[in-house]
mmCIF file of C-alpha atoms in Angstrom:
data_model
loop_
_atom_site.group_PDB
_atom_site.id
_atom_site.type_symbol
_atom_site.label_atom_id
_atom_site.label_comp_id
_atom_site.label_asym_id
_atom_site.label_seq_id
_atom_site.Cartn_x
_atom_site.Cartn_y
_atom_site.Cartn_z
ATOM 1 C CA UNK A 1 16.293 0.969 27.513
ATOM 2 C CA UNK A 2 17.997 4.528 27.555
ATOM 3 C CA UNK A 3 15.461 5.161 24.377
ATOM 4 C CA UNK A 4 12.452 3.840 26.476
ATOM 5 C CA UNK A 5 12.580 5.823 29.201
ATOM 6 C CA UNK A 6 12.730 8.143 27.054
ATOM 7 C CA UNK A 7 10.041 7.538 25.693
ATOM 8 C CA UNK A 8 7.821 6.750 28.614
ATOM 9 C CA UNK A 9 8.826 10.195 30.434
ATOM 10 C CA UNK A 10 7.920 11.749 26.509
ATOM 11 C CA UNK A 11 4.519 10.754 26.745
ATOM 12 C CA UNK A 12 3.897 11.902 30.375
ATOM 13 C CA UNK A 13 5.423 15.371 29.779
ATOM 14 C CA UNK A 14 3.265 15.549 26.691
ATOM 15 C CA UNK A 15 -0.062 15.248 28.988
ATOM 16 C CA UNK A 16 1.634 17.617 32.266
ATOM 17 C CA UNK A 17 2.527 20.048 29.958
ATOM 18 C CA UNK A 18 2.813 19.888 26.009
ATOM 19 C CA UNK A 19 6.278 18.498 26.117
ATOM 20 C CA UNK A 20 9.509 17.520 26.597
ATOM 21 C CA UNK A 21 12.406 20.140 27.772
ATOM 22 C CA UNK A 22 16.247 20.320 28.759
ATOM 23 C CA UNK A 23 15.083 19.855 32.312
ATOM 24 C CA UNK A 24 13.740 16.247 31.379
ATOM 25 C CA UNK A 25 16.461 14.967 30.037
ATOM 26 C CA UNK A 26 19.679 13.007 32.279
ATOM 27 C CA UNK A 27 22.777 15.319 33.188
ATOM 28 C CA UNK A 28 25.855 15.644 31.791
ATOM 29 C CA UNK A 29 28.568 13.827 33.113
ATOM 30 C CA UNK A 30 30.802 16.040 34.774
ATOM 31 C CA UNK A 31 34.103 14.978 33.019
ATOM 32 C CA UNK A 32 31.988 15.392 29.781
ATOM 33 C CA UNK A 33 31.034 19.602 29.856
ATOM 34 C CA UNK A 34 32.668 21.027 27.626
ATOM 35 C CA UNK A 35 33.826 23.733 30.549
ATOM 36 C CA UNK A 36 35.049 20.569 32.702
ATOM 37 C CA UNK A 37 36.808 19.639 28.693
ATOM 38 C CA UNK A 38 38.265 23.088 28.205
ATOM 39 C CA UNK A 39 39.277 23.202 31.452
ATOM 40 C CA UNK A 40 41.656 20.242 30.890
ATOM 41 C CA UNK A 41 42.465 21.479 27.365
ATOM 42 C CA UNK A 42 43.696 24.418 29.347
ATOM 43 C CA UNK A 43 45.951 23.039 32.015
ATOM 44 C CA UNK A 44 47.892 20.623 28.600
ATOM 45 C CA UNK A 45 48.067 23.611 26.950
ATOM 46 C CA UNK A 46 50.293 25.405 29.933
ATOM 47 C CA UNK A 47 52.270 22.634 30.192
ATOM 48 C CA UNK A 48 53.106 22.344 27.033
ATOM 49 C CA UNK A 49 53.992 25.495 26.703
ATOM 50 C CA UNK A 50 55.952 25.347 30.056
ATOM 51 C CA UNK A 51 57.650 22.625 27.601
ATOM 52 C CA UNK A 52 58.362 24.946 24.709
ATOM 53 C CA UNK A 53 60.040 27.192 26.985
ATOM 54 C CA UNK A 54 62.362 24.508 28.514
ATOM 55 C CA UNK A 55 63.386 23.526 25.339
ATOM 56 C CA UNK A 56 66.865 24.431 23.850
ATOM 57 C CA UNK A 57 65.266 25.574 20.938
ATOM 58 C CA UNK A 58 63.499 28.103 22.732
ATOM 59 C CA UNK A 59 66.230 29.204 24.359
ATOM 60 C CA UNK A 60 68.524 29.844 20.697
ATOM 61 C CA UNK A 61 65.439 31.647 19.453
ATOM 62 C CA UNK A 62 65.512 33.875 22.380
ATOM 63 C CA UNK A 63 69.518 34.266 22.601
ATOM 64 C CA UNK A 64 69.626 35.177 18.572
ATOM 65 C CA UNK A 65 66.770 36.916 18.326
ATOM 66 C CA UNK A 66 64.880 35.022 16.033
ATOM 67 C CA UNK A 67 60.826 33.664 15.681
ATOM 68 C CA UNK A 68 59.950 31.726 18.797
ATOM 69 C CA UNK A 69 58.604 27.960 18.320
ATOM 70 C CA UNK A 70 54.925 28.046 19.543
ATOM 71 C CA UNK A 71 52.623 25.368 21.439
ATOM 72 C CA UNK A 72 51.694 22.636 18.303
ATOM 73 C CA UNK A 73 47.118 22.231 18.883
ATOM 74 C CA UNK A 74 47.922 19.394 17.436
ATOM 75 C CA UNK A 75 50.526 18.002 21.005
ATOM 76 C CA UNK A 76 48.147 19.410 23.355
ATOM 77 C CA UNK A 77 45.195 16.885 21.568
ATOM 78 C CA UNK A 78 48.425 13.977 22.149
ATOM 79 C CA UNK A 79 48.611 15.144 25.707
ATOM 80 C CA UNK A 80 45.107 15.295 26.910
ATOM 81 C CA UNK A 81 43.183 12.266 24.576
ATOM 82 C CA UNK A 82 46.244 10.238 23.844
ATOM 83 C CA UNK A 83 45.956 7.662 26.801
ATOM 84 C CA UNK A 84 41.891 6.875 25.532
ATOM 85 C CA UNK A 85 42.817 6.530 22.442
ATOM 86 C CA UNK A 86 45.578 3.985 22.954
ATOM 87 C CA UNK A 87 42.777 2.310 25.006
ATOM 88 C CA UNK A 88 40.622 2.096 22.021
ATOM 89 C CA UNK A 89 43.194 1.087 19.621
ATOM 90 C CA UNK A 90 43.367 -1.879 22.128
ATOM 91 C CA UNK A 91 39.863 -2.978 22.360
ATOM 92 C CA UNK A 92 39.901 -2.197 18.688
ATOM 93 C CA UNK A 93 43.160 -4.895 18.154
ATOM 94 C CA UNK A 94 41.326 -7.285 20.432
ATOM 95 C CA UNK A 95 38.228 -7.153 18.318
ATOM 96 C CA UNK A 96 39.504 -7.673 15.288
ATOM 97 C CA UNK A 97 41.192 -10.948 16.633
ATOM 98 C CA UNK A 98 37.116 -11.956 17.691
ATOM 99 C CA UNK A 99 36.485 -11.638 14.043
ATOM 100 C CA UNK A 100 38.581 -13.849 12.689
ATOM 101 C CA UNK A 101 38.935 -16.638 15.371
ATOM 102 C CA UNK A 102 34.808 -16.789 14.390
ATOM 103 C CA UNK A 103 34.980 -17.830 10.815
ATOM 104 C CA UNK A 104 37.409 -20.550 12.032
ATOM 105 C CA UNK A 105 35.900 -21.564 14.754
ATOM 106 C CA UNK A 106 32.330 -22.012 13.022
ATOM 107 C CA UNK A 107 34.407 -23.804 10.236
ATOM 108 C CA UNK A 108 35.709 -26.618 12.576
ATOM 109 C CA UNK A 109 32.006 -27.295 13.787
ATOM 110 C CA UNK A 110 30.596 -28.166 10.630
ATOM 111 C CA UNK A 111 33.501 -30.262 10.081
ATOM 112 C CA UNK A 112 32.717 -31.748 13.449
ATOM 113 C CA UNK A 113 29.387 -31.703 12.360
ATOM 114 C CA UNK A 114 30.301 -34.040 9.463
ATOM 115 C CA UNK A 115 32.504 -36.416 10.654
ATOM 116 C CA UNK A 116 29.624 -36.761 13.806
ATOM 117 C CA UNK A 117 27.160 -37.727 10.583
ATOM 118 C CA UNK A 118 30.052 -39.858 8.918
ATOM 119 C CA UNK A 119 30.266 -41.740 12.465
ATOM 120 C CA UNK A 120 27.072 -42.453 12.849
ATOM 121 C CA UNK A 121 26.185 -44.060 9.432
ATOM 122 C CA UNK A 122 29.338 -46.443 9.914
ATOM 123 C CA UNK A 123 27.416 -47.229 12.892
ATOM 124 C CA UNK A 124 30.210 -45.781 16.054
ATOM 125 C CA UNK A 125 29.686 -44.429 19.287
ATOM 126 C CA UNK A 126 29.286 -40.639 19.596
ATOM 127 C CA UNK A 127 31.007 -38.478 20.744
ATOM 128 C CA UNK A 128 29.709 -35.126 21.797
ATOM 129 C CA UNK A 129 32.354 -33.029 23.957
ATOM 130 C CA UNK A 130 34.180 -31.991 20.761
ATOM 131 C CA UNK A 131 30.918 -29.827 19.514
ATOM 132 C CA UNK A 132 29.947 -28.409 23.102
ATOM 133 C CA UNK A 133 33.378 -26.841 23.786
ATOM 134 C CA UNK A 134 33.126 -25.197 20.027
ATOM 135 C CA UNK A 135 29.845 -24.062 21.205
ATOM 136 C CA UNK A 136 30.545 -22.270 24.750
ATOM 137 C CA UNK A 137 33.511 -21.092 22.785
ATOM 138 C CA UNK A 138 31.606 -19.988 20.035
ATOM 139 C CA UNK A 139 29.246 -18.483 22.424
ATOM 140 C CA UNK A 140 32.109 -16.567 24.532
ATOM 141 C CA UNK A 141 33.648 -14.826 21.214
ATOM 142 C CA UNK A 142 30.821 -13.598 20.440
ATOM 143 C CA UNK A 143 29.955 -11.868 24.159
ATOM 144 C CA UNK A 144 33.180 -10.437 24.350
ATOM 145 C CA UNK A 145 33.004 -9.524 20.773
ATOM 146 C CA UNK A 146 30.179 -7.345 21.540
ATOM 147 C CA UNK A 147 31.880 -6.213 24.853
ATOM 148 C CA UNK A 148 34.726 -4.695 22.883
ATOM 149 C CA UNK A 149 33.131 -3.456 20.058
ATOM 150 C CA UNK A 150 30.714 -1.704 22.488
ATOM 151 C CA UNK A 151 34.153 -0.094 24.181
ATOM 152 C CA UNK A 152 35.687 0.430 21.349
ATOM 153 C CA UNK A 153 33.143 2.806 19.666
ATOM 154 C CA UNK A 154 32.140 4.808 23.456
ATOM 155 C CA UNK A 155 35.799 5.425 24.007
ATOM 156 C CA UNK A 156 36.473 7.433 20.387
ATOM 157 C CA UNK A 157 33.543 8.783 19.897
ATOM 158 C CA UNK A 158 33.490 10.456 23.410
ATOM 159 C CA UNK A 159 37.373 11.353 22.435
ATOM 160 C CA UNK A 160 36.022 13.363 19.978
ATOM 161 C CA UNK A 161 33.035 14.762 20.890
ATOM 162 C CA UNK A 162 35.469 16.338 23.364
ATOM 163 C CA UNK A 163 37.746 16.987 20.480
ATOM 164 C CA UNK A 164 34.659 18.764 19.165
ATOM 165 C CA UNK A 165 33.801 20.577 21.946
ATOM 166 C CA UNK A 166 37.605 21.829 22.682
ATOM 167 C CA UNK A 167 38.012 23.592 18.965
ATOM 168 C CA UNK A 168 34.446 24.580 19.476
ATOM 169 C CA UNK A 169 35.089 26.709 22.522
ATOM 170 C CA UNK A 170 38.574 27.875 21.195
ATOM 171 C CA UNK A 171 37.189 29.057 18.018
ATOM 172 C CA UNK A 172 34.407 31.387 19.729
ATOM 173 C CA UNK A 173 36.891 32.425 22.394
ATOM 174 C CA UNK A 174 39.005 33.375 19.919
ATOM 175 C CA UNK A 175 36.371 34.951 17.870
ATOM 176 C CA UNK A 176 35.348 37.086 20.761
ATOM 177 C CA UNK A 177 38.373 38.914 20.889
ATOM 178 C CA UNK A 178 39.338 39.854 17.307
ATOM 179 C CA UNK A 179 40.163 43.541 16.918
ATOM 180 C CA UNK A 180 37.867 45.526 14.151
ATOM 181 C CA UNK A 181 40.689 44.744 11.452
ATOM 182 C CA UNK A 182 40.432 40.637 12.166
ATOM 183 C CA UNK A 183 37.310 40.844 11.940
ATOM 184 C CA UNK A 184 37.129 41.975 8.758
ATOM 185 C CA UNK A 185 39.677 39.810 7.471
ATOM 186 C CA UNK A 186 37.281 37.169 8.778
ATOM 187 C CA UNK A 187 33.291 36.966 8.431
ATOM 188 C CA UNK A 188 30.562 35.868 10.146
ATOM 189 C CA UNK A 189 30.370 32.054 7.910
ATOM 190 C CA UNK A 190 33.694 31.248 8.139
ATOM 191 C CA UNK A 191 33.970 30.831 11.577
ATOM 192 C CA UNK A 192 30.722 29.146 11.352
ATOM 193 C CA UNK A 193 32.145 27.112 9.719
ATOM 194 C CA UNK A 194 34.977 26.625 11.307
ATOM 195 C CA UNK A 195 32.730 25.473 14.480
ATOM 196 C CA UNK A 196 30.233 23.496 12.767
ATOM 197 C CA UNK A 197 32.574 22.198 9.387
ATOM 198 C CA UNK A 198 35.834 21.563 10.749
ATOM 199 C CA UNK A 199 35.604 20.453 13.852
ATOM 200 C CA UNK A 200 33.018 17.955 13.075
ATOM 201 C CA UNK A 201 35.902 16.177 10.585
ATOM 202 C CA UNK A 202 37.919 16.277 13.646
ATOM 203 C CA UNK A 203 35.117 14.773 15.987
ATOM 204 C CA UNK A 204 34.982 11.719 12.378
ATOM 205 C CA UNK A 205 38.760 11.518 12.662
ATOM 206 C CA UNK A 206 38.509 10.279 16.279
ATOM 207 C CA UNK A 207 35.822 7.942 15.031
ATOM 208 C CA UNK A 208 38.160 6.247 12.291
ATOM 209 C CA UNK A 209 41.855 6.428 12.696
ATOM 210 C CA UNK A 210 41.972 3.230 14.450
ATOM 211 C CA UNK A 211 40.569 2.357 11.150
ATOM 212 C CA UNK A 212 44.029 3.497 9.060
ATOM 213 C CA UNK A 213 46.023 0.075 10.782
ATOM 214 C CA UNK A 214 43.251 -1.638 11.472
ATOM 215 C CA UNK A 215 41.761 -1.831 7.860
ATOM 216 C CA UNK A 216 44.991 -3.398 6.475
ATOM 217 C CA UNK A 217 45.478 -5.614 9.510
ATOM 218 C CA UNK A 218 41.661 -7.276 8.587
ATOM 219 C CA UNK A 219 42.680 -7.319 4.860
ATOM 220 C CA UNK A 220 45.870 -9.413 5.645
ATOM 221 C CA UNK A 221 43.796 -11.521 8.160
ATOM 222 C CA UNK A 222 41.137 -12.318 5.591
ATOM 223 C CA UNK A 223 42.800 -13.070 3.225
ATOM 224 C CA UNK A 224 45.156 -15.005 5.210
ATOM 225 C CA UNK A 225 41.674 -16.675 6.105
ATOM 226 C CA UNK A 226 40.033 -17.185 2.868
ATOM 227 C CA UNK A 227 43.588 -18.493 1.015
ATOM 228 C CA UNK A 228 43.167 -21.374 4.273
ATOM 229 C CA UNK A 229 39.554 -22.205 3.421
ATOM 230 C CA UNK A 230 39.564 -21.420 -0.467
ATOM 231 C CA UNK A 231 42.968 -21.886 -1.678
ATOM 232 C CA UNK A 232 44.422 -19.302 -4.722
ATOM 233 C CA UNK A 233 41.341 -18.271 -5.705
ATOM 234 C CA UNK A 234 40.822 -16.097 -3.696
ATOM 235 C CA UNK A 235 43.904 -13.780 -5.586
ATOM 236 C CA UNK A 236 41.362 -13.174 -8.039
ATOM 237 C CA UNK A 237 39.147 -11.031 -5.606
ATOM 238 C CA UNK A 238 41.680 -9.387 -4.516
ATOM 239 C CA UNK A 239 43.263 -8.050 -7.877
ATOM 240 C CA UNK A 240 39.672 -7.247 -8.528
ATOM 241 C CA UNK A 241 40.049 -5.190 -5.482
ATOM 242 C CA UNK A 242 43.386 -3.612 -6.394
ATOM 243 C CA UNK A 243 41.969 -2.661 -9.906
ATOM 244 C CA UNK A 244 38.958 -0.673 -8.355
ATOM 245 C CA UNK A 245 41.523 1.631 -6.349
ATOM 246 C CA UNK A 246 42.416 4.301 -9.356
ATOM 247 C CA UNK A 247 38.638 4.702 -9.933
ATOM 248 C CA UNK A 248 38.204 5.141 -5.993
ATOM 249 C CA UNK A 249 40.419 7.255 -5.567
ATOM 250 C CA UNK A 250 39.191 9.502 -8.679
ATOM 251 C CA UNK A 251 35.284 9.435 -7.022
ATOM 252 C CA UNK A 252 36.825 10.456 -3.957
ATOM 253 C CA UNK A 253 39.019 13.662 -5.974
ATOM 254 C CA UNK A 254 35.776 14.400 -7.415
ATOM 255 C CA UNK A 255 33.823 14.562 -3.665
ATOM 256 C CA UNK A 256 36.772 16.424 -1.849
ATOM 257 C CA UNK A 257 36.402 19.344 -4.934
ATOM 258 C CA UNK A 258 32.360 19.423 -4.473
ATOM 259 C CA UNK A 259 32.989 19.802 -0.691
ATOM 260 C CA UNK A 260 35.819 22.415 -1.472
ATOM 261 C CA UNK A 261 33.069 24.169 -3.293
ATOM 262 C CA UNK A 262 29.716 23.839 -0.835
ATOM 263 C CA UNK A 263 31.959 24.935 1.899
ATOM 264 C CA UNK A 264 32.958 28.200 -0.328
ATOM 265 C CA UNK A 265 28.888 29.009 -0.615
ATOM 266 C CA UNK A 266 28.041 28.145 2.390
ATOM 267 C CA UNK A 267 30.522 30.443 3.356
ATOM 268 C CA UNK A 268 28.953 33.527 1.156
ATOM 269 C CA UNK A 269 25.499 32.694 2.484
ATOM 270 C CA UNK A 270 25.818 33.473 5.946
ATOM 271 C CA UNK A 271 27.930 36.661 5.766
ATOM 272 C CA UNK A 272 24.870 37.448 3.271
ATOM 273 C CA UNK A 273 22.556 36.326 6.403
ATOM 274 C CA UNK A 274 24.773 38.315 8.769
ATOM 275 C CA UNK A 275 24.478 41.070 6.943
ATOM 276 C CA UNK A 276 20.785 40.945 6.177
ATOM 277 C CA UNK A 277 20.072 40.700 9.810
ATOM 278 C CA UNK A 278 21.962 43.661 10.552
ATOM 279 C CA UNK A 279 20.852 45.935 8.600
ATOM 280 C CA UNK A 280 17.701 44.371 8.736
ATOM 281 C CA UNK A 281 15.892 47.632 9.162
ATOM 282 C CA UNK A 282 16.882 49.496 5.541
ATOM 283 C CA UNK A 283 16.511 46.334 3.977
ATOM 284 C CA UNK A 284 12.447 46.524 5.147
ATOM 285 C CA UNK A 285 12.397 50.582 4.414
ATOM 286 C CA UNK A 286 13.285 50.122 0.671
ATOM 287 C CA UNK A 287 11.478 46.928 0.335
ATOM 288 C CA UNK A 288 14.935 44.775 -0.550
ATOM 289 C CA UNK A 289 13.669 41.220 0.416
ATOM 290 C CA UNK A 290 12.519 40.227 -2.775
ATOM 291 C CA UNK A 291 16.701 40.542 -4.051
ATOM 292 C CA UNK A 292 18.023 39.262 -1.195
ATOM 293 C CA UNK A 293 15.833 36.514 -0.822
ATOM 294 C CA UNK A 294 16.428 35.539 -4.981
ATOM 295 C CA UNK A 295 20.493 36.480 -4.108
ATOM 296 C CA UNK A 296 20.376 33.929 -1.217
#
């Protein structure tokens, strides 16, 4: 529905003004705008700061002249987004339950069909009430699963988007207030990586946070279903999966190593690009274009 309307607007504006622009799109909801999210984050930061100042640890540090405890970024995020993540976790839990119920109900339905065929072969009367009940339950279960799953993804994607907006806004605000000495210590490439790659990782973490417990829950649940259905043969497949865990850890370690190398290269490339743009007049004057292109 949404994509269809976007395509209709795009087709109409292509004929009138050569394509779509920002004015043709729907306005983002106020609670999803980055400015509103940052204002909400500032309120929670102030509340967390007051909580830290009221703590005994802070008072003891003031009296002793030792370094004062600081506000933790994680605690502020937890204060702002924990409720939404808990609601998403409830949706995820019941969605997993519906996934376990579907194979079991389908097995019951197949058993009902087999029994129905046997009764017909023996010339007995057909009682299809159980079959209709199972069909209705399966339909209701799939509808409930669709609602639960979509609400879960909507919650976690929205929280991830808000966390990413907060991180980008804070890094940008901090970069504008850096002193000259601090600017020399933090190059532009590192700041851009904080705003792009690191903020994106936090978004992905929010999207996959509930997989930590949901994955184990699903493994236990589906293993129980397989044992119930096919018996001890299930443990052969489980043993194979356990044997593959070291291989997966090894591959993940190599992938993480390559990502770190890529991030370092990205920092150097962005730093060089920034320096080239700042000194473009000198580069053109001395004819250093080819040298910079080869270096990039």
